[in-house]
XYZ file of C-alpha atoms in Angstrom:
258
model
C -8.737 -21.551 -18.168
C -5.580 -19.506 -18.006
C -2.505 -21.075 -19.434
C 0.206 -21.451 -16.827
C 3.181 -19.262 -17.570
C 6.708 -20.493 -17.832
C 8.991 -19.533 -14.934
C 11.195 -18.101 -17.704
C 8.996 -14.947 -17.812
C 11.532 -12.476 -16.513
C 12.519 -8.838 -16.744
C 16.113 -8.207 -15.726
C 17.329 -4.812 -16.817
C 20.766 -4.543 -15.153
C 21.269 -2.480 -12.024
C 18.020 -3.652 -10.412
C 16.728 -6.952 -9.021
C 15.051 -9.063 -11.737
C 11.255 -9.376 -11.758
C 10.000 -12.956 -12.008
C 6.670 -14.719 -11.499
C 5.206 -17.967 -10.225
C 1.665 -19.307 -10.491
C -0.265 -21.566 -8.134
C -3.985 -22.369 -8.047
C -4.942 -19.464 -10.282
C -2.857 -16.859 -8.433
C 0.120 -15.195 -10.098
C 2.823 -13.921 -7.727
C 5.581 -11.388 -8.283
C 9.135 -12.021 -7.078
C 12.324 -9.995 -7.237
C 14.584 -12.920 -8.061
C 13.958 -14.572 -4.663
C 11.228 -16.691 -3.079
C 9.690 -13.671 -1.284
C 6.256 -12.780 -2.688
C 6.186 -9.067 -3.527
C 2.561 -9.086 -4.671
C -0.122 -11.345 -6.132
C -3.071 -11.321 -8.528
C -5.905 -13.792 -9.076
C -5.731 -14.255 -12.831
C -9.515 -14.337 -13.317
C -9.974 -11.161 -11.217
C -7.033 -8.930 -12.138
C -8.458 -5.738 -10.611
C -9.243 -7.247 -7.207
C -6.858 -7.091 -4.249
C -5.836 -10.675 -3.505
C -3.724 -10.373 -0.320
C -5.313 -9.470 3.012
C -2.622 -7.070 4.164
C -2.854 -5.193 0.837
C -6.618 -4.912 1.356
C -5.867 -3.392 4.768
C -3.808 -0.698 3.047
C -7.193 0.624 1.869
C -8.222 1.273 5.483
C -8.092 5.027 4.869
C -11.478 4.645 3.129
C -13.033 4.652 6.606
C -12.038 8.327 6.906
C -11.741 9.697 3.348
C -14.476 8.857 0.846
C -13.656 11.308 -1.967
C -9.873 11.400 -2.408
C -8.553 13.618 -5.184
C -4.994 12.245 -5.360
C -3.791 8.830 -4.180
C -0.097 7.912 -4.276
C 1.541 4.509 -3.901
C 5.217 4.390 -2.954
C 6.242 0.963 -4.246
C 4.259 -0.587 -7.081
C 4.446 -4.257 -6.050
C 2.117 -6.232 -8.312
C 0.115 -3.022 -8.924
C -2.850 -4.274 -6.850
C -3.430 -0.964 -5.051
C -2.727 1.107 -8.150
C -5.219 -0.826 -10.288
C -7.890 -0.955 -7.575
C -7.747 2.769 -6.876
C -7.665 3.615 -10.588
C -10.592 1.345 -11.507
C -12.814 1.710 -8.445
C -12.288 5.355 -7.454
C -12.814 7.185 -10.747
C -12.801 10.652 -9.184
C -9.185 10.260 -8.046
C -5.838 10.723 -9.754
C -3.485 7.829 -8.980
C 0.307 8.076 -8.951
C 2.621 5.105 -8.364
C 6.323 5.601 -7.628
C 8.580 2.623 -8.387
C 12.384 2.592 -8.594
C 12.776 -0.774 -10.333
C 11.992 -0.688 -14.086
C 11.746 -4.494 -14.090
C 8.766 -4.308 -11.726
C 7.014 -1.741 -13.928
C 7.627 -3.845 -17.039
C 6.361 -7.019 -15.345
C 3.211 -5.299 -14.074
C 2.463 -4.008 -17.560
C 3.100 -7.406 -19.153
C 1.651 -9.864 -16.606
C -0.389 -7.978 -13.959
C -2.822 -6.002 -16.153
C -1.412 -2.585 -15.242
C -3.124 0.010 -17.478
C -1.157 2.535 -19.496
C -0.604 6.013 -18.087
C -3.315 8.537 -18.880
C -4.721 11.782 -17.455
C -5.632 9.985 -14.202
C -2.849 7.406 -13.891
C 0.879 8.095 -13.651
C 3.338 5.259 -12.943
C 6.721 6.922 -12.498
C 10.148 5.291 -12.353
C 11.839 7.179 -9.536
C 13.043 6.963 -5.940
C 10.299 7.335 -3.318
C 12.563 9.554 -1.198
C 12.974 11.960 -4.113
C 9.195 12.115 -4.508
C 8.428 12.942 -0.878
C 11.248 15.492 -0.594
C 10.283 17.352 -3.788
C 8.810 20.736 -2.716
C 6.454 20.570 -5.716
C 4.658 17.609 -4.089
C 3.971 19.260 -0.722
C 0.319 19.356 0.321
C -0.827 17.678 -2.909
C -1.759 14.152 -1.752
C -4.849 12.930 0.109
C -3.723 9.326 0.588
C -0.246 7.826 0.655
C 0.152 4.026 0.523
C 3.695 2.908 1.357
C 4.993 -0.621 0.739
C 8.724 -0.406 0.057
C 10.721 -3.634 0.150
C 13.752 -4.917 -1.688
C 14.389 -8.478 -2.810
C 15.479 -9.588 0.685
C 12.333 -8.192 2.390
C 14.182 -7.682 5.683
C 12.365 -4.460 6.488
C 11.202 -1.218 4.848
C 13.818 0.195 2.478
C 13.069 3.734 3.662
C 12.325 4.230 7.358
C 14.215 7.337 8.492
C 12.672 10.355 10.193
C 13.539 12.371 7.064
C 11.507 9.951 4.934
C 8.455 9.884 7.192
C 8.598 13.679 7.567
C 8.552 13.861 3.778
C 5.522 11.562 3.726
C 3.700 13.842 6.147
C 4.696 16.913 4.151
C 3.226 15.698 0.847
C -0.144 15.050 2.525
C -2.835 17.693 2.533
C -4.512 18.621 5.822
C -6.597 15.601 6.817
C -4.372 13.340 4.740
C -3.613 9.742 5.692
C -0.696 7.359 5.161
C -1.084 3.595 5.308
C 2.076 1.541 5.353
C 3.136 -2.061 5.693
C 5.763 -2.659 8.374
C 7.222 -6.090 7.797
C 10.560 -7.485 8.830
C 12.505 -10.428 10.136
C 13.513 -8.428 13.218
C 10.884 -7.198 15.692
C 12.966 -4.102 16.458
C 11.910 -3.020 12.953
C 8.337 -2.524 14.128
C 9.242 -0.395 17.124
C 11.734 1.694 15.185
C 9.255 2.490 12.424
C 6.330 3.192 14.754
C 8.390 5.472 16.999
C 9.729 7.367 13.994
C 6.243 7.813 12.521
C 4.969 9.069 15.890
C 7.555 11.867 15.757
C 6.036 13.358 12.595
C 2.370 12.296 12.436
C -0.406 13.532 14.709
C -1.735 10.005 15.350
C -0.370 6.539 14.501
C -2.431 3.340 14.829
C -1.437 -0.203 13.947
C -3.694 -3.171 13.342
C -3.142 -6.766 14.466
C -0.582 -8.751 12.517
C -1.904 -10.541 9.455
C -0.307 -13.346 7.442
C 3.488 -13.589 7.172
C 4.159 -11.014 9.905
C 2.777 -8.043 7.952
C 1.526 -5.219 10.190
C -0.402 -2.372 8.585
C -0.101 1.069 10.145
C -2.409 4.025 9.543
C -0.873 7.443 10.230
C -2.925 10.632 10.329
C -1.570 14.079 9.494
C -4.297 15.383 11.816
C -5.659 13.143 14.574
C -9.250 12.051 13.832
C -12.103 11.659 16.266
C -13.017 7.978 16.299
C -16.783 7.427 16.432
C -17.092 3.675 16.105
C -20.804 3.706 15.237
C -19.990 5.957 12.267
C -16.984 3.800 11.329
C -19.071 0.617 11.332
C -21.661 2.309 9.082
C -18.891 3.385 6.738
C -17.427 -0.144 6.824
C -20.754 -1.581 5.705
C -20.810 0.838 2.743
C -17.247 -0.112 1.782
C -18.142 -3.802 1.913
C -21.247 -3.235 -0.213
C -19.660 -0.977 -2.832
C -16.045 -2.189 -2.979
C -16.292 -5.676 -1.431
C -13.475 -5.024 1.043
C -13.597 -6.507 4.585
C -13.757 -3.120 6.250
C -15.551 -4.317 9.402
C -12.385 -6.186 10.399
C -10.462 -2.916 10.083
C -12.835 -1.193 12.495
C -12.553 -4.153 14.863
C -8.780 -3.757 14.687
C -8.962 -0.028 15.430
C -11.276 -0.715 18.357
C -8.925 -3.383 19.692
C -6.006 -0.970 19.410
C -7.915 1.664 21.366
C -8.699 -0.801 24.140
C -5.062 -1.883 24.304
C -3.942 1.722 24.746
C -6.255 2.335 27.705
């Protein structure tokens, strides 16, 4: 049994929203001083991905099976960072997080490993990372989940930002991103902006709490659904992720576009 933590567990270095936690039925959730859940972890399975929409951010596995460098923009509860680091040992993993309170909380309460030759958690602005010429054409997979404490919509959603995201990707690279907001114009704005800079942009059906996961391709893929379903079965077997539902979502999107 895990001892329930006091709500007093808190990191609040000034100048950034404080990182706090709650626990319910064996799941620890991260908050930035508000009721919005910024990430979650099942305490008995710290390296698993607990939330469905975060699992969907791994959808790129349908197309890339041997990534060399995976980058998360926004650490959240470190679910993607830990999963990629633990389960994809051939890859380097970099996480970019502006808020030092989030990094400290993930290290203290969400089982985030220390940096090593494969893992780099960096305290910096995601915009600075994608605009740095040194990062161009160095990333296979970019996972973007950037929200502040109000969670009204993505913190960075300009054409300059998404162009930077495309620029850091290698040929064949993929970005997955969560587009969430309390205003539906958010979705359209983000999708239209992504479509200006990526070769192909696909979004899956909405999952819990109005989260919509988008997959954006630097180079448009050919979608062979028989191959994708085979790949989904492998992902389920090896990584225990519900990849068949991702393929169903892609197929549904294709039908909707026709």
